Short mmCIF file of C-alpha atoms and ligand atoms in Angstrom, two decimals:
data_model
loop_
_atom_site.label_atom_id
_atom_site.label_comp_id
_atom_site.label_asym_id
_atom_site.label_seq_id
_atom_site.Cartn_x
_atom_site.Cartn_y
_atom_site.Cartn_z
CA LYS C 1 31.41 -8.39 -26.18
CA HIS C 2 35.08 -8.11 -26.94
CA ASP C 3 35.93 -7.44 -23.35
CA VAL C 4 34.36 -10.57 -21.91
CA LEU C 5 36.82 -12.85 -20.18
CA THR C 6 36.37 -16.04 -22.14
CA THR C 7 37.37 -19.62 -21.45
CA ILE C 8 36.74 -22.28 -24.06
CA VAL C 9 37.18 -25.88 -22.95
CA VAL C 10 37.43 -28.34 -25.82
CA PHE C 11 36.60 -31.84 -24.58
CA GLY C 12 37.90 -34.56 -26.85
CA ALA C 13 40.83 -32.30 -27.75
CA SER C 14 42.87 -35.23 -29.02
CA GLY C 15 40.12 -36.49 -31.31
CA ASP C 16 39.25 -36.07 -34.96
CA LEU C 17 36.55 -33.41 -34.72
CA ALA C 18 38.75 -31.18 -32.56
CA LYS C 19 41.71 -31.60 -34.88
CA LYS C 20 39.86 -31.18 -38.15
CA LYS C 21 37.24 -28.61 -37.22
CA THR C 22 37.26 -27.07 -33.75
CA TYR C 23 40.88 -25.92 -33.48
CA PRO C 24 41.18 -24.75 -37.10
CA ALA C 25 37.95 -22.77 -36.64
CA LEU C 26 39.20 -21.21 -33.41
CA PHE C 27 42.46 -20.33 -35.12
CA HIS C 28 40.61 -18.78 -38.04
CA LEU C 29 38.58 -16.61 -35.66
CA PHE C 30 41.77 -15.62 -33.86
CA GLN C 31 43.42 -14.61 -37.14
CA GLN C 32 40.39 -12.50 -38.02
CA GLY C 33 40.57 -10.76 -34.65
CA LEU C 34 37.22 -12.25 -33.69
CA LEU C 35 38.15 -14.02 -30.47
CA PRO C 36 37.60 -11.76 -27.46
CA LYS C 37 40.86 -10.05 -26.46
CA ARG C 38 41.11 -12.11 -23.32
CA THR C 39 40.49 -15.73 -24.26
CA ARG C 40 41.98 -19.01 -23.12
CA ILE C 41 41.39 -22.34 -24.80
CA ILE C 42 41.84 -25.43 -22.67
CA GLY C 43 41.90 -28.82 -24.36
CA TYR C 44 40.80 -31.81 -22.31
CA ALA C 45 41.03 -35.48 -23.26
CA ARG C 46 42.09 -38.83 -21.89
CA THR C 47 45.30 -39.14 -23.89
CA GLN C 48 48.43 -38.19 -21.99
CA MET C 49 50.37 -35.84 -24.25
CA ASP C 50 53.25 -33.49 -23.75
CA ARG C 51 53.00 -29.96 -25.10
CA ASP C 52 54.75 -30.78 -28.40
CA LYS C 53 52.48 -33.64 -29.20
CA PHE C 54 49.40 -31.61 -28.30
CA VAL C 55 50.57 -28.76 -30.53
CA ASP C 56 51.25 -31.18 -33.41
CA ARG C 57 47.76 -32.60 -33.09
CA VAL C 58 45.78 -29.42 -32.93
CA THR C 59 47.70 -27.63 -35.66
CA SER C 60 47.74 -30.53 -38.11
CA PHE C 61 44.83 -29.08 -40.12
CA PHE C 62 45.92 -25.44 -40.04
CA LYS C 63 46.32 -24.22 -43.58
CA THR C 64 49.28 -22.00 -42.90
CA ASP C 65 52.98 -22.11 -42.16
CA LEU C 66 53.22 -23.14 -38.53
CA SER C 67 56.17 -20.86 -37.85
CA ASN C 68 54.00 -17.80 -38.52
CA ALA C 69 53.70 -15.39 -35.65
CA ASP C 70 49.91 -15.70 -35.50
CA VAL C 71 50.13 -19.48 -35.01
CA GLN C 72 52.53 -18.94 -32.13
CA GLN C 73 50.32 -16.25 -30.60
CA PHE C 74 47.30 -18.50 -30.91
CA LEU C 75 49.11 -21.42 -29.29
CA ALA C 76 50.04 -19.17 -26.39
CA LEU C 77 46.31 -19.09 -25.59
CA CYS C 78 46.03 -22.88 -25.58
CA ALA C 79 46.58 -25.28 -22.71
CA TYR C 80 45.99 -29.00 -22.38
CA VAL C 81 44.74 -31.06 -19.45
CA SER C 82 44.46 -34.82 -19.62
CA GLY C 83 41.92 -36.70 -17.54
CA LYS C 84 39.16 -39.26 -17.53
CA TYR C 85 35.60 -38.40 -18.52
CA ASP C 86 34.06 -39.59 -15.27
CA LYS C 87 36.55 -38.75 -12.54
CA ASP C 88 35.83 -36.00 -10.02
CA GLU C 89 39.50 -35.24 -9.26
CA ASP C 90 40.29 -34.79 -12.93
CA PHE C 91 37.48 -32.30 -13.42
CA GLN C 92 38.49 -30.51 -10.25
CA ARG C 93 41.96 -30.14 -11.74
CA LEU C 94 40.34 -28.75 -14.87
CA ARG C 95 38.44 -26.24 -12.75
CA GLY C 96 41.76 -25.28 -11.14
CA GLU C 97 43.27 -24.70 -14.57
CA ILE C 98 40.32 -22.53 -15.62
CA ASP C 99 40.58 -20.46 -12.42
CA ALA C 100 44.33 -20.01 -12.79
CA ASN C 101 43.90 -18.86 -16.38
CA GLU C 102 41.18 -16.43 -15.41
CA MET C 103 43.34 -14.96 -12.69
CA GLN C 104 46.10 -14.43 -15.23
CA MET C 105 43.65 -12.68 -17.54
CA GLY C 106 42.67 -10.29 -14.78
CA LYS C 107 39.55 -11.79 -13.26
CA SER C 108 37.58 -9.50 -10.96
CA ASP C 109 34.10 -9.53 -9.47
CA GLU C 110 32.73 -6.96 -11.90
CA GLN C 111 34.31 -8.59 -14.94
CA GLU C 112 31.84 -10.34 -17.25
CA ARG C 113 32.98 -13.91 -17.82
CA VAL C 114 31.95 -16.74 -20.13
CA HIS C 115 32.75 -20.43 -20.01
CA ILE C 116 32.19 -22.40 -23.18
CA TYR C 117 32.27 -26.18 -22.95
CA TYR C 118 32.67 -27.70 -26.37
CA LEU C 119 31.97 -31.44 -26.32
CA ALA C 120 33.84 -32.80 -29.33
CA LEU C 121 33.03 -36.24 -27.99
CA PRO C 122 31.20 -39.45 -28.84
CA PRO C 123 27.62 -39.45 -27.49
CA SER C 124 28.39 -42.31 -25.09
CA VAL C 125 30.17 -39.83 -22.81
CA PHE C 126 27.94 -36.73 -23.30
CA VAL C 127 26.00 -37.28 -20.13
CA SER C 128 28.88 -38.28 -17.88
CA VAL C 129 30.92 -35.27 -19.03
CA GLY C 130 27.86 -33.06 -18.60
CA GLU C 131 27.49 -34.31 -15.02
CA GLN C 132 31.14 -33.76 -14.28
CA ILE C 133 30.97 -30.22 -15.64
CA ARG C 134 27.87 -29.54 -13.60
CA ASN C 135 29.29 -30.99 -10.38
CA ASN C 136 32.91 -29.93 -10.53
CA VAL C 137 33.44 -27.16 -13.05
CA TYR C 138 30.24 -25.18 -13.55
CA ASP C 139 30.49 -21.63 -12.25
CA ALA C 140 27.11 -20.05 -11.55
CA SER C 141 28.68 -16.61 -11.29
CA CYS C 142 29.46 -16.52 -15.02
CA THR C 143 27.66 -17.30 -18.28
CA ASN C 144 27.94 -20.97 -19.23
CA ARG C 145 27.46 -22.39 -22.72
CA VAL C 146 27.60 -26.05 -23.68
CA VAL C 147 28.17 -27.04 -27.30
CA ILE C 148 27.21 -30.54 -28.44
CA GLU C 149 27.01 -32.24 -31.77
CA LYS C 150 25.10 -35.17 -33.21
CA PRO C 151 24.32 -37.99 -33.00
CA PHE C 152 21.60 -36.89 -30.60
CA GLY C 153 20.19 -40.36 -30.06
CA HIS C 154 19.16 -42.77 -32.80
CA ASP C 155 15.38 -42.40 -32.68
CA LEU C 156 12.70 -40.34 -30.98
CA GLN C 157 12.81 -42.26 -27.74
CA SER C 158 16.58 -42.32 -27.27
CA SER C 159 16.81 -38.68 -28.29
CA ARG C 160 14.22 -37.77 -25.66
CA LEU C 161 16.17 -39.65 -23.00
CA LEU C 162 19.33 -37.79 -23.96
CA SER C 163 17.54 -34.43 -24.05
CA LYS C 164 16.10 -35.12 -20.64
CA ALA C 165 19.47 -36.04 -19.17
CA ILE C 166 21.21 -33.00 -20.68
CA GLY C 167 18.22 -30.81 -19.85
CA SER C 168 18.48 -31.72 -16.19
CA LEU C 169 22.06 -30.46 -16.15
CA PHE C 170 21.84 -27.29 -18.26
CA ALA C 171 19.14 -24.82 -19.19
CA GLU C 172 18.02 -24.83 -22.84
CA ASP C 173 19.52 -21.38 -23.36
CA GLU C 174 22.90 -22.71 -22.23
CA ILE C 175 22.84 -25.49 -24.84
CA TYR C 176 24.09 -25.08 -28.41
CA ARG C 177 23.30 -28.15 -30.56
CA ILE C 178 25.47 -27.98 -33.64
CA ASP C 179 24.18 -28.95 -37.03
CA HIS C 180 27.09 -27.71 -39.09
CA TYR C 181 24.90 -27.26 -42.19
CA LEU C 182 23.35 -24.27 -40.42
CA GLY C 183 26.77 -22.62 -40.52
CA LYS C 184 27.20 -22.97 -44.28
CA GLU C 185 27.20 -19.76 -46.27
CA MET C 186 24.41 -20.71 -48.65
CA VAL C 187 22.20 -22.14 -45.94
CA LYS C 188 22.55 -18.93 -43.95
CA ASN C 189 21.79 -17.12 -47.17
CA ILE C 190 18.31 -18.64 -47.53
CA LEU C 191 16.79 -16.21 -45.04
CA ALA C 192 18.26 -13.24 -46.89
CA LEU C 193 17.14 -14.52 -50.29
CA ARG C 194 13.64 -15.25 -49.13
CA PHE C 195 12.94 -12.31 -46.88
CA ALA C 196 15.04 -9.48 -48.30
CA ASN C 197 13.90 -9.72 -51.94
CA VAL C 198 10.46 -8.83 -53.14
CA PHE C 199 10.19 -11.43 -55.87
CA TYR C 200 10.79 -14.73 -54.07
CA GLU C 201 8.28 -14.60 -51.26
CA ALA C 202 5.49 -13.79 -53.73
CA VAL C 203 5.84 -17.15 -55.46
CA TRP C 204 7.02 -19.20 -52.49
CA ASN C 205 4.00 -21.47 -52.23
CA ARG C 206 2.05 -24.33 -53.78
CA HIS C 207 0.48 -22.05 -56.41
CA TYR C 208 3.83 -21.51 -58.10
CA ILE C 209 6.18 -24.20 -56.87
CA ALA C 210 5.81 -27.68 -58.33
CA ASN C 211 8.37 -29.53 -56.23
CA VAL C 212 11.54 -29.05 -54.22
CA GLN C 213 14.57 -31.32 -54.34
CA ILE C 214 17.19 -31.27 -51.61
CA THR C 215 20.16 -33.31 -52.67
CA PHE C 216 23.35 -34.35 -50.93
CA LYS C 217 25.93 -36.35 -52.88
CA GLU C 218 29.39 -37.47 -51.82
CA PRO C 219 31.90 -39.11 -54.14
CA PHE C 220 33.49 -41.25 -51.42
CA GLY C 221 32.28 -44.08 -49.22
CA THR C 222 32.57 -44.59 -45.49
CA GLU C 223 36.28 -45.45 -45.74
CA GLY C 224 37.42 -46.12 -42.20
CA ARG C 225 34.28 -44.65 -40.58
CA GLY C 226 32.22 -47.75 -41.30
CA GLY C 227 32.04 -48.71 -37.64
CA TYR C 228 30.27 -45.49 -36.74
CA PHE C 229 28.25 -45.35 -39.92
CA ASP C 230 26.86 -48.84 -39.78
CA GLU C 231 25.01 -48.10 -36.57
CA PHE C 232 23.37 -45.04 -38.09
CA GLY C 233 23.00 -45.22 -41.86
CA ILE C 234 22.53 -42.35 -44.27
CA ILE C 235 19.07 -41.33 -43.02
CA ARG C 236 20.31 -40.65 -39.49
CA ASP C 237 23.70 -39.42 -40.66
CA VAL C 238 22.58 -36.58 -42.94
CA MET C 239 18.85 -36.59 -43.69
CA GLN C 240 17.23 -36.36 -40.28
CA ASN C 241 19.58 -33.50 -39.39
CA HIS C 242 21.33 -31.60 -42.20
CA LEU C 243 18.77 -31.96 -44.99
CA LEU C 244 15.74 -31.56 -42.78
CA GLN C 245 17.22 -28.41 -41.23
CA VAL C 246 17.66 -27.00 -44.71
CA LEU C 247 14.13 -28.00 -45.63
CA SER C 248 12.71 -26.25 -42.58
CA ILE C 249 14.37 -22.96 -43.53
CA VAL C 250 13.17 -23.19 -47.12
CA ALA C 251 9.64 -24.03 -46.00
CA MET C 252 9.12 -21.86 -42.90
CA HIS C 253 6.87 -18.82 -42.69
CA PRO C 254 8.57 -15.44 -42.27
CA PRO C 255 9.81 -15.06 -38.70
CA LYS C 256 8.51 -12.14 -36.64
CA SER C 257 12.06 -10.87 -36.34
CA LEU C 258 15.60 -12.13 -36.68
CA ARG C 259 15.73 -12.96 -32.97
CA SER C 260 16.88 -16.53 -32.60
CA GLU C 261 13.72 -17.72 -30.84
CA ASP C 262 11.52 -16.21 -33.54
CA ILE C 263 13.46 -18.07 -36.20
CA ARG C 264 13.45 -21.32 -34.27
CA ASP C 265 9.73 -20.98 -33.54
CA ARG C 266 9.01 -20.78 -37.25
CA LYS C 267 11.26 -23.70 -38.09
CA THR C 268 9.67 -25.84 -35.41
CA GLU C 269 6.22 -24.83 -36.57
CA VAL C 270 6.84 -26.05 -40.10
CA LEU C 271 8.46 -29.28 -38.90
CA ARG C 272 5.27 -29.96 -36.92
CA ARG C 273 3.35 -29.95 -40.18
CA ILE C 274 5.50 -32.58 -41.88
CA LEU C 275 3.89 -35.99 -42.03
CA PRO C 276 5.97 -39.02 -40.99
CA ILE C 277 7.71 -40.50 -44.02
CA GLN C 278 6.31 -43.69 -45.47
CA LEU C 279 8.41 -46.65 -46.51
CA GLU C 280 6.53 -46.68 -49.85
CA ASP C 281 7.86 -43.17 -50.45
CA THR C 282 11.43 -44.23 -49.89
CA LEU C 283 14.17 -45.73 -52.02
CA LEU C 284 17.17 -47.23 -50.23
CA GLY C 285 20.56 -48.18 -51.62
CA GLN C 286 23.93 -49.53 -50.57
CA TYR C 287 27.07 -49.19 -52.68
CA VAL C 288 29.00 -52.11 -54.04
CA GLY C 289 32.54 -52.11 -55.44
CA THR C 290 33.32 -51.06 -58.97
CA ARG C 291 33.53 -53.76 -61.61
CA ASP C 292 37.21 -53.10 -62.19
CA GLY C 293 37.82 -53.61 -58.47
CA THR C 294 39.48 -50.23 -57.91
CA LYS C 295 36.82 -49.09 -55.45
CA LEU C 296 35.56 -51.37 -52.73
CA GLY C 297 31.95 -51.78 -51.74
CA TYR C 298 30.46 -50.76 -48.40
CA LYS C 299 30.53 -54.31 -47.05
CA ASP C 300 34.14 -54.78 -48.15
CA ASP C 301 35.10 -52.24 -45.47
CA ASP C 302 36.63 -54.23 -42.59
CA THR C 303 34.75 -52.14 -40.05
CA VAL C 304 31.37 -53.09 -41.55
CA PRO C 305 29.58 -56.41 -40.81
CA LYS C 306 29.49 -58.64 -43.88
CA ASP C 307 25.72 -58.95 -43.76
CA SER C 308 24.99 -55.28 -43.17
CA ILE C 309 21.80 -53.88 -44.69
CA THR C 310 22.51 -50.32 -43.60
CA PRO C 311 21.58 -47.88 -46.37
CA THR C 312 24.33 -45.61 -47.71
CA PHE C 313 21.81 -43.99 -50.08
CA ALA C 314 18.25 -42.87 -49.53
CA GLN C 315 15.69 -40.90 -51.43
CA CYS C 316 12.30 -40.03 -50.03
CA VAL C 317 9.30 -37.77 -50.54
CA LEU C 318 8.05 -35.55 -47.73
CA HIS C 319 4.85 -33.54 -47.46
CA VAL C 320 4.37 -30.35 -45.54
CA ASP C 321 0.74 -30.28 -44.60
CA ASN C 322 -0.06 -26.58 -44.39
CA GLU C 323 -1.76 -23.97 -46.54
CA ARG C 324 1.44 -22.86 -48.18
CA TRP C 325 2.73 -26.27 -49.19
CA ARG C 326 -0.12 -28.76 -49.36
CA GLY C 327 0.36 -30.93 -52.46
CA VAL C 328 4.00 -29.95 -53.10
CA PRO C 329 6.36 -32.94 -52.94
CA TRP C 330 9.72 -32.37 -51.24
CA VAL C 331 12.29 -34.88 -52.37
CA MET C 332 15.32 -35.55 -50.25
CA LYS C 333 18.17 -37.50 -51.69
CA ALA C 334 21.42 -38.37 -49.94
CA GLY C 335 24.14 -40.81 -50.77
CA LYS C 336 27.73 -41.80 -50.29
CA ALA C 337 30.03 -43.12 -53.01
CA LEU C 338 28.11 -41.38 -55.80
CA ASP C 339 29.34 -39.72 -59.00
CA GLU C 340 30.05 -36.26 -57.58
CA ALA C 341 30.30 -34.01 -54.53
CA LYS C 342 27.28 -31.74 -54.49
CA MET C 343 24.68 -30.27 -52.21
CA THR C 344 21.83 -28.39 -53.85
CA ILE C 345 18.37 -27.10 -53.17
CA ARG C 346 16.41 -27.13 -56.41
CA ILE C 347 13.06 -25.39 -56.49
CA GLN C 348 11.11 -26.22 -59.59
CA PHE C 349 8.29 -23.86 -60.54
CA LYS C 350 5.03 -24.84 -62.15
CA ASP C 351 4.35 -24.67 -65.85
CA MET C 352 3.78 -21.18 -67.16
CA PRO C 353 0.00 -20.71 -67.24
CA ASN C 354 -1.76 -19.53 -70.43
CA ALA C 355 1.46 -19.70 -72.30
CA VAL C 356 1.97 -17.59 -75.38
CA PHE C 357 4.77 -20.04 -75.99
CA PRO C 358 3.74 -23.70 -75.99
CA ASN C 359 5.61 -26.55 -74.29
CA LEU C 360 7.94 -24.53 -72.18
CA ALA C 361 10.49 -26.03 -69.88
CA ARG C 362 10.10 -25.06 -66.23
CA ASN C 363 11.88 -22.33 -64.36
CA GLU C 364 14.05 -23.45 -61.48
CA LEU C 365 15.78 -21.68 -58.69
CA VAL C 366 18.87 -23.58 -57.64
CA ILE C 367 20.84 -22.84 -54.51
CA GLN C 368 24.13 -24.66 -54.65
CA VAL C 369 25.46 -25.08 -51.13
CA SER C 370 28.63 -26.87 -52.20
CA PRO C 371 31.12 -27.26 -53.72
CA LYS C 372 31.00 -23.87 -55.45
CA GLU C 373 28.50 -21.62 -53.74
CA SER C 374 26.02 -20.22 -56.21
CA VAL C 375 22.42 -19.26 -56.81
CA TYR C 376 21.01 -19.50 -60.29
CA ILE C 377 17.60 -19.23 -61.87
CA LYS C 378 16.95 -21.25 -64.93
CA THR C 379 15.31 -18.71 -67.16
CA ILE C 380 14.00 -18.92 -70.67
CA VAL C 381 15.29 -16.33 -73.12
CA LYS C 382 15.10 -15.78 -76.82
CA GLU C 383 18.00 -17.51 -78.40
CA PRO C 384 20.39 -14.69 -79.18
CA GLY C 385 21.00 -13.76 -82.79
CA LEU C 386 18.65 -13.98 -85.74
CA SER C 387 16.86 -16.99 -84.33
CA THR C 388 13.42 -16.64 -82.81
CA ASN C 389 13.68 -19.88 -80.88
CA LEU C 390 13.70 -20.02 -77.13
CA ALA C 391 16.61 -21.22 -75.06
CA MET C 392 17.08 -22.18 -71.44
CA SER C 393 19.67 -20.00 -69.79
CA GLU C 394 20.68 -18.99 -66.27
CA LEU C 395 20.65 -15.85 -64.22
CA ASP C 396 23.73 -16.93 -62.40
CA LEU C 397 25.28 -15.63 -59.22
CA SER C 398 28.43 -17.66 -58.69
CA TYR C 399 30.21 -16.57 -55.56
CA HIS C 400 33.68 -17.40 -56.83
CA LYS C 401 33.14 -14.93 -59.67
CA ARG C 402 31.12 -12.24 -57.94
CA TYR C 403 32.92 -12.27 -54.58
CA GLN C 404 36.42 -13.18 -55.62
CA ASP C 405 38.07 -11.54 -52.65
CA VAL C 406 35.92 -13.10 -49.98
CA LYS C 407 37.10 -16.28 -48.37
CA ILE C 408 34.04 -18.24 -47.36
CA PRO C 409 34.63 -19.44 -43.81
CA ASP C 410 34.21 -22.98 -42.67
CA ALA C 411 30.82 -23.60 -41.07
CA TYR C 412 32.46 -24.27 -37.71
CA ALA C 413 34.08 -20.84 -37.60
CA THR C 414 30.78 -19.05 -38.03
CA LEU C 415 29.04 -21.33 -35.54
CA ILE C 416 31.70 -20.87 -32.86
CA LEU C 417 31.46 -17.13 -33.42
CA ASP C 418 27.71 -17.41 -32.81
CA VAL C 419 28.40 -19.26 -29.56
CA LEU C 420 30.80 -16.50 -28.50
CA ASN C 421 28.05 -13.99 -29.23
CA GLY C 422 25.38 -16.03 -27.46
CA ASP C 423 23.32 -16.26 -30.64
CA HIS C 424 21.21 -19.42 -30.92
CA SER C 425 19.72 -18.77 -34.38
CA ASN C 426 21.85 -21.36 -36.12
CA PHE C 427 21.54 -24.07 -33.49
CA VAL C 428 18.90 -26.73 -33.08
CA ARG C 429 16.43 -26.27 -30.23
CA SER C 430 15.25 -29.33 -28.32
CA ASP C 431 11.69 -29.15 -29.67
CA GLU C 432 13.02 -28.95 -33.24
CA LEU C 433 15.14 -32.00 -32.61
CA ASP C 434 12.14 -33.83 -31.25
CA GLU C 435 10.09 -33.03 -34.35
CA ALA C 436 12.92 -34.13 -36.60
CA TRP C 437 12.96 -37.52 -34.94
CA ARG C 438 9.17 -37.77 -35.01
CA ILE C 439 9.25 -37.43 -38.81
CA PHE C 440 11.85 -40.15 -39.35
CA THR C 441 11.42 -42.60 -36.48
CA PRO C 442 8.48 -44.70 -37.81
CA LEU C 443 10.33 -45.16 -41.10
CA LEU C 444 13.59 -46.08 -39.36
CA HIS C 445 11.83 -48.57 -37.13
CA GLN C 446 10.02 -50.13 -40.05
CA ILE C 447 13.26 -50.48 -42.02
CA ASP C 448 14.74 -52.27 -39.01
CA SER C 449 11.79 -54.51 -38.23
CA ASP C 450 11.11 -55.46 -41.87
CA GLN C 451 14.85 -55.86 -42.47
CA VAL C 452 14.48 -53.90 -45.70
CA VAL C 453 17.34 -54.77 -48.03
CA PRO C 454 18.74 -51.73 -49.86
CA LEU C 455 19.26 -51.84 -53.63
CA PRO C 456 22.85 -52.17 -54.78
CA TYR C 457 24.52 -49.36 -56.72
CA GLU C 458 28.02 -49.17 -58.04
CA TYR C 459 30.55 -46.95 -56.32
CA GLY C 460 30.80 -43.73 -58.32
CA SER C 461 27.41 -44.10 -60.03
CA ARG C 462 24.27 -41.92 -59.78
CA GLY C 463 22.67 -44.28 -57.27
CA PRO C 464 20.49 -47.39 -57.43
CA LYS C 465 18.33 -48.20 -60.41
CA GLY C 466 15.22 -46.06 -60.45
CA VAL C 467 16.71 -42.99 -58.82
CA ASP C 468 15.80 -40.59 -61.62
CA GLU C 469 12.40 -42.17 -62.27
CA PHE C 470 11.68 -41.73 -58.59
CA ALA C 471 11.92 -37.94 -58.85
CA THR C 472 9.89 -37.76 -62.04
CA GLU C 473 7.21 -40.29 -61.17
CA ARG C 474 6.83 -39.70 -57.46
CA ALA C 475 7.39 -35.97 -57.31
CA GLY C 476 6.41 -34.77 -60.76
CA TYR C 477 9.86 -33.44 -61.45
CA LYS C 478 10.09 -32.42 -65.12
CA LEU C 479 13.45 -32.72 -66.74
CA SER C 480 14.52 -29.67 -68.63
CA SER C 481 17.72 -29.10 -70.51
CA ARG C 482 20.14 -26.75 -68.84
C1 BG6 Q 1 28.54 -35.25 -41.35
C2 BG6 Q 1 28.27 -36.70 -41.67
O1 BG6 Q 1 27.62 -34.80 -40.39
O2 BG6 Q 1 28.42 -34.47 -42.52
C3 BG6 Q 1 29.22 -37.17 -42.74
O3 BG6 Q 1 28.42 -37.49 -40.50
C4 BG6 Q 1 29.20 -36.27 -43.94
O4 BG6 Q 1 28.92 -38.50 -43.11
C5 BG6 Q 1 29.36 -34.80 -43.52
O5 BG6 Q 1 30.26 -36.63 -44.78
C6 BG6 Q 1 29.16 -33.86 -44.68
O6 BG6 Q 1 29.54 -32.58 -44.32
P1 BG6 Q 1 30.17 -31.59 -45.40
O7 BG6 Q 1 30.35 -30.31 -44.64
O8 BG6 Q 1 31.45 -32.19 -45.85
O9 BG6 Q 1 29.17 -31.47 -46.49
#
């Protein structure tokens, strides 16, 4: 694989995603020696920029001294082409640039070549750029891979239209739909935990698990991104994609093998068994400013309409209707402007049957995806010392303690490495995407048609009134002291 002649075209090279994620990830891979020896990276965007400005942009999120030799060597691989997103001549120029770079790298007929088209672009131009690539750049004599990122539509119907348009341009195995949560260390770890250890799979079902809580909390609001956010809301922004992807990996049956299609088959299969979410099983919120006025509310953001009823917080119960999970509530919770930054998967086990010890708290397995990666099992022990009481403790695997020397890579670095390797395991297949929208679309449409007004919650709080009761009353979550 290291000898493949590789061209990566980053569309939207002057934008935020490219600057914050794509280029830093490419640089990280370069530093680790993980880019193929012969690679060129061509940025493409509308903005006219000279070399210096381009370099300033793409290096602005590098966490290293820019005068370092490796930065300079990396930049030597990078070129920039400016052009419109719908103009034949511009894409022909891009093709010329790709060809010239390949010649320089020693292109020959026998040489295996890959073109990666990374669309770090707003969805409004996905299709036109796809068409331009197909008509003016696509090279059938090499392997082509197209990387796209959400939003993939805003409901089932629009997502299907987009899939159809993209599907008419590229084959499914050429398409890599990014959900960056699938590149996170602890999300990738779920497969290993579940299927490489004897003691999890044995209890991974409705007989032992009481409920599962998948929680995403951010301590900041939409600051500046309100224009984008208001069209989508928290359900489309993180639940329908990131949290549901995580749920599908926690809930899926063991795959036949680690081949990407086997994994994606199992994920799709479990998504098919999830019932559409009901409005009655949902709690919606929108943040308001703090009383002391230091933090502004969602609607105080200039980019948000003053009468917006877009939820910035949502909590809902899902049901997976299969043998393994029937009767187990899955609670998803996601919110902006809450009291902390945290993403966890909390699996609460049932009460200990026939207890020798009465009134026990429940065991829980917690996978903390961020900020500090960890897995811990809340376990009851005898209180140490002369006491005979019981105490809740943790079997705790904290990565920052156990793996001090390992730098956990950004999700984008691992995902781009997967694209380089042609591995689809951590990307969303079109049928998975379709199922994800099927689960959420009736709810989203009902929220729109009923004009459901979200409950207010203060910036920096735990969410709207009733958030904790929701988990205990609706999902049977039992509080237990840590
Ligand atoms: C993005 C959402 O997909 O994920 C953002 O659009 C959200 O609203 C972000 O902040 C969270 O990602 P991470 O990696 O910071 O947890």
